[in-house]
Coordinates of C-alpha atoms and ligand atoms in Angstrom, one line a residue:
X53 CA 126.3 133.9 118.3
X54 CA 126.5 135.8 115.2
X55 CA 129.3 138.0 113.9
X56 CA 129.3 141.3 111.8
X57 CA 131.7 140.5 109.1
X58 CA 133.2 142.1 105.9
X59 CA 134.5 139.8 103.2
X60 CA 137.2 141.8 101.4
X61 CA 138.9 140.7 98.2
X62 CA 139.1 141.1 94.5
X63 CA 136.6 139.6 92.1
X64 CA 137.1 135.9 92.0
X65 CA 138.7 135.6 95.4
X66 CA 135.9 133.3 96.5
X67 CA 133.9 135.8 98.7
X68 CA 130.5 134.7 97.5
X69 CA 131.4 130.9 98.0
X70 CA 132.8 131.4 101.4
X71 CA 129.8 133.6 102.3
X72 CA 127.4 130.7 101.4
X73 CA 129.2 128.4 103.9
X74 CA 129.2 131.1 106.6
X75 CA 125.6 131.6 106.2
X76 CA 124.9 127.9 107.1
X77 CA 127.2 127.8 110.0
X78 CA 126.3 131.1 111.6
X79 CA 122.7 131.6 110.4
X80 CA 123.5 135.1 109.5
X81 CA 122.6 136.6 106.1
X82 CA 125.0 137.5 103.2
X83 CA 124.5 141.0 102.0
X84 CA 126.1 141.3 98.5
X85 CA 125.8 144.6 96.8
X86 CA 126.6 143.0 93.5
X87 CA 123.7 140.6 93.7
X88 CA 121.3 143.4 94.8
X89 CA 122.5 145.6 91.8
X90 CA 122.2 142.7 89.4
X91 CA 118.6 142.1 90.5
X92 CA 117.9 145.8 90.1
X93 CA 119.3 145.7 86.5
X94 CA 117.2 142.6 85.7
X95 CA 114.2 144.2 87.0
X96 CA 114.9 147.5 85.2
X97 CA 114.2 149.6 88.2
X98 CA 115.4 153.4 87.9
X99 CA 118.5 152.5 89.9
X100 CA 119.1 149.4 87.9
X101 CA 119.0 151.3 84.6
X102 CA 121.5 153.9 85.8
X103 CA 123.7 151.2 87.4
X104 CA 124.1 148.9 84.3
X105 CA 126.5 151.3 82.3
X106 CA 129.0 151.2 85.3
X107 CA 128.8 147.4 85.8
X108 CA 129.1 146.6 82.0
X109 CA 132.6 148.4 82.0
X110 CA 133.8 147.0 85.3
X111 CA 133.6 150.4 87.1
X112 CA 132.1 151.0 90.5
X113 CA 128.6 152.4 90.8
X114 CA 128.4 155.7 92.6
X115 CA 128.9 155.7 96.3
X116 CA 125.7 157.3 97.2
X117 CA 123.6 154.6 95.5
X118 CA 125.3 151.6 97.2
X119 CA 125.4 153.3 100.6
X120 CA 121.5 153.9 100.3
X121 CA 121.1 150.2 99.4
X122 CA 123.1 149.0 102.4
X123 CA 121.4 151.4 104.8
X124 CA 118.0 150.0 103.8
X125 CA 119.4 146.3 103.9
X126 CA 121.0 146.5 107.3
X127 CA 117.8 147.8 108.9
X128 CA 116.0 144.6 108.1
X129 CA 115.5 142.3 111.1
X130 CA 117.4 139.3 109.6
X131 CA 120.8 141.1 110.2
X132 CA 120.1 141.9 113.9
X133 CA 122.3 138.9 115.0
X134 CA 125.1 139.4 112.4
X135 CA 125.7 139.8 108.8
X136 CA 128.3 139.1 106.1
X137 CA 128.9 142.0 103.7
X138 CA 130.2 140.7 100.4
X139 CA 131.4 143.3 97.9
X140 CA 130.7 146.2 100.3
X141 CA 132.5 148.6 101.2
X142 CA 134.6 149.0 98.1
X143 CA 135.9 152.5 98.7
X144 CA 137.1 154.5 101.6
X145 CA 134.0 156.8 101.4
X146 CA 131.8 153.6 101.7
X147 CA 133.7 152.3 104.6
X148 CA 133.4 155.7 106.4
X149 CA 129.6 155.7 105.7
X150 CA 129.4 152.1 107.0
X151 CA 131.0 152.8 110.2
X152 CA 128.8 155.8 110.8
X153 CA 125.6 153.9 110.2
X154 CA 126.7 151.0 112.4
X155 CA 127.7 153.5 115.1
X156 CA 124.3 154.9 115.1
X157 CA 122.7 151.5 115.4
X158 CA 125.1 150.7 118.3
X159 CA 126.9 148.1 116.3
X160 CA 130.4 147.7 114.9
X161 CA 132.4 145.3 112.6
X162 CA 133.9 142.3 114.3
X163 CA 136.3 141.1 111.6
X164 CA 137.3 142.1 108.0
X165 CA 138.3 138.8 106.3
X166 CA 140.7 139.7 103.6
X167 CA 141.0 137.0 100.9
X168 CA 144.1 137.1 98.8
X169 CA 144.6 135.4 95.4
X170 CA 147.2 136.2 92.6
X171 CA 146.2 137.9 89.5
X172 CA 146.5 135.2 87.0
X173 CA 144.4 132.8 89.2
X174 CA 141.8 135.4 89.6
X175 CA 141.5 135.7 85.7
X176 CA 141.2 132.0 85.3
X177 CA 138.6 131.6 88.0
X178 CA 136.3 134.4 86.9
X179 CA 136.5 133.7 83.1
X180 CA 135.1 130.1 83.6
X181 CA 132.4 131.1 86.1
X182 CA 128.8 130.1 85.2
X183 CA 125.7 130.7 87.2
X184 CA 122.1 129.0 87.1
X185 CA 119.4 131.4 85.9
X186 CA 116.9 129.8 88.3
X187 CA 118.6 128.7 91.6
X188 CA 121.8 130.8 91.3
X189 CA 124.1 127.8 92.0
X190 CA 127.5 128.8 90.8
X191 CA 129.8 126.5 88.7
X192 CA 133.1 126.7 86.9
X193 CA 134.0 125.2 83.5
X194 CA 137.2 123.6 84.8
X195 CA 137.1 123.5 88.6
X196 CA 133.5 122.7 89.2
X197 CA 131.6 121.7 85.9
X198 CA 128.0 120.8 85.8
X199 CA 127.1 117.0 85.1
X200 CA 125.5 118.1 81.9
X201 CA 127.2 121.0 80.0
X202 CA 125.1 124.2 80.0
X203 CA 122.6 122.9 82.6
X204 CA 122.3 123.2 86.4
X205 CA 123.0 119.9 88.2
X206 CA 120.5 120.9 90.9
X207 CA 117.5 122.2 89.0
X208 CA 118.3 121.5 85.2
X209 CA 117.8 125.2 84.3
X210 CA 120.0 127.0 81.9
X211 CA 123.5 128.3 83.1
X212 CA 124.8 131.6 81.9
X213 CA 128.1 133.7 82.2
X214 CA 127.7 137.1 83.8
X215 CA 128.4 139.9 81.3
X216 CA 131.0 141.3 83.4
X217 CA 132.9 138.1 83.7
X218 CA 134.2 138.4 80.2
X219 CA 138.0 138.7 80.0
X220 CA 138.1 142.5 79.0
X221 CA 135.6 143.5 81.7
X222 CA 137.4 141.3 84.3
X223 CA 140.7 143.0 83.7
X224 CA 138.9 146.4 84.2
X225 CA 137.3 145.1 87.4
X226 CA 140.7 144.0 88.8
X227 CA 142.2 147.4 87.9
X228 CA 139.2 149.1 89.7
X229 CA 139.8 146.9 92.7
X230 CA 143.6 147.9 93.0
X231 CA 143.0 151.5 92.7
X232 CA 139.8 152.0 94.7
X233 CA 139.2 149.1 96.9
X234 CA 142.7 147.7 97.9
X235 CA 143.3 150.7 100.1
X236 CA 140.8 149.4 102.4
X237 CA 143.3 146.7 103.7
X238 CA 145.3 149.5 105.2
X239 CA 142.2 151.2 106.4
X240 CA 141.0 148.2 108.4
X241 CA 144.5 147.2 109.4
X242 CA 144.9 150.4 111.2
X243 CA 141.7 149.7 113.0
X244 CA 143.0 146.2 114.0
X245 CA 140.1 144.4 112.2
X246 CA 141.9 143.1 109.2
X247 CA 142.2 139.1 109.1
X248 CA 144.1 138.0 106.1
X249 CA 143.2 134.5 104.7
X250 CA 145.1 132.8 101.8
X251 CA 142.4 132.4 99.0
X252 CA 144.4 129.7 97.3
X253 CA 143.3 126.0 98.3
X254 CA 140.2 124.0 98.3
X255 CA 136.7 125.6 99.3
X256 CA 136.6 123.6 102.6
X257 CA 140.3 124.4 103.4
X258 CA 139.6 128.1 103.2
X259 CA 136.5 127.8 105.1
X260 CA 138.4 126.1 107.9
X261 CA 140.9 129.0 108.1
X262 CA 138.0 131.5 108.3
X263 CA 136.2 129.5 111.0
X264 CA 139.5 129.1 113.0
X265 CA 140.2 132.8 112.9
X266 CA 136.6 133.5 114.1
X267 CA 136.4 130.9 116.8
X268 CA 140.0 130.9 117.8
Ligands
AMP171 P1 130.3 141.9 92.4 O1 129.3 140.8 92.1 O2 130.5 142.1 93.9 O3 131.6 141.5 91.7 O4 129.8 143.3 91.8 C1 129.5 143.4 90.4 C2 129.6 144.9 90.0 O5 128.6 145.6 90.7 C3 130.9 145.6 90.4 O6 131.8 145.4 89.3 C4 130.3 147.1 90.4 O7 130.1 147.6 89.1 C5 129.0 146.9 91.1 N1 129.2 147.0 92.6 C6 129.0 145.9 93.5 N2 129.3 146.4 94.8 C7 129.6 147.7 94.7 C8 130.0 148.6 95.7 N3 130.1 148.3 97.0 N4 130.4 149.9 95.2 C9 130.3 150.1 94.0 N5 129.9 149.3 93.0 C10 129.6 147.9 93.4

């Protein structure tokens, strides 16, 4: 059976990595507003053009835009049996909009998995992050380096660093998280949906903690 999940946590907490493992285990899609927005920027769609200026400085794009993206995405049939929201909601306004749209569809969130990692570790993780241009596989210069520098071990394509993973932008993204997104822990805690998970540890260890809290 599937779950309706939110992965909550600062950039670099491991949300994307854990989402990939949960997709395999539960056969439910990952819905990442960051991925959808980056694709719109690459394709230079009208929303992509207006979005880029926010992403480049580590700010949030306007609520209306991401709420519309999520509305469309949640209507697709692949999320009928569950979904993993990764990077959404990021503001209280987005969380309110989400609960209204789910309510209309007769659904609700089952768990908000809140991944915590300290500030210095987040900086280290994100600054070394690399992604394959072709297959999207993620690497890390220190923690998970590719076999050949600069090339994807899976498909041999070029690896790149996200523009917003540079140190100055990352510091701005962490500040944005603290001021605008961190209040969601209280929001979901008061709804008894918050499930804190220690984001420090190996990828399988963290995955085990998440699976244990879902399956009891
Ligand atoms: P991410 O890949 O989740 O770290 O997102 C990268 C960037 O996309 C963020 O720094 C924001 O500029 C933008 N973004 C992603 N999701 C949202 C959201 N839910 N609300 C506002 N901006 C977002």
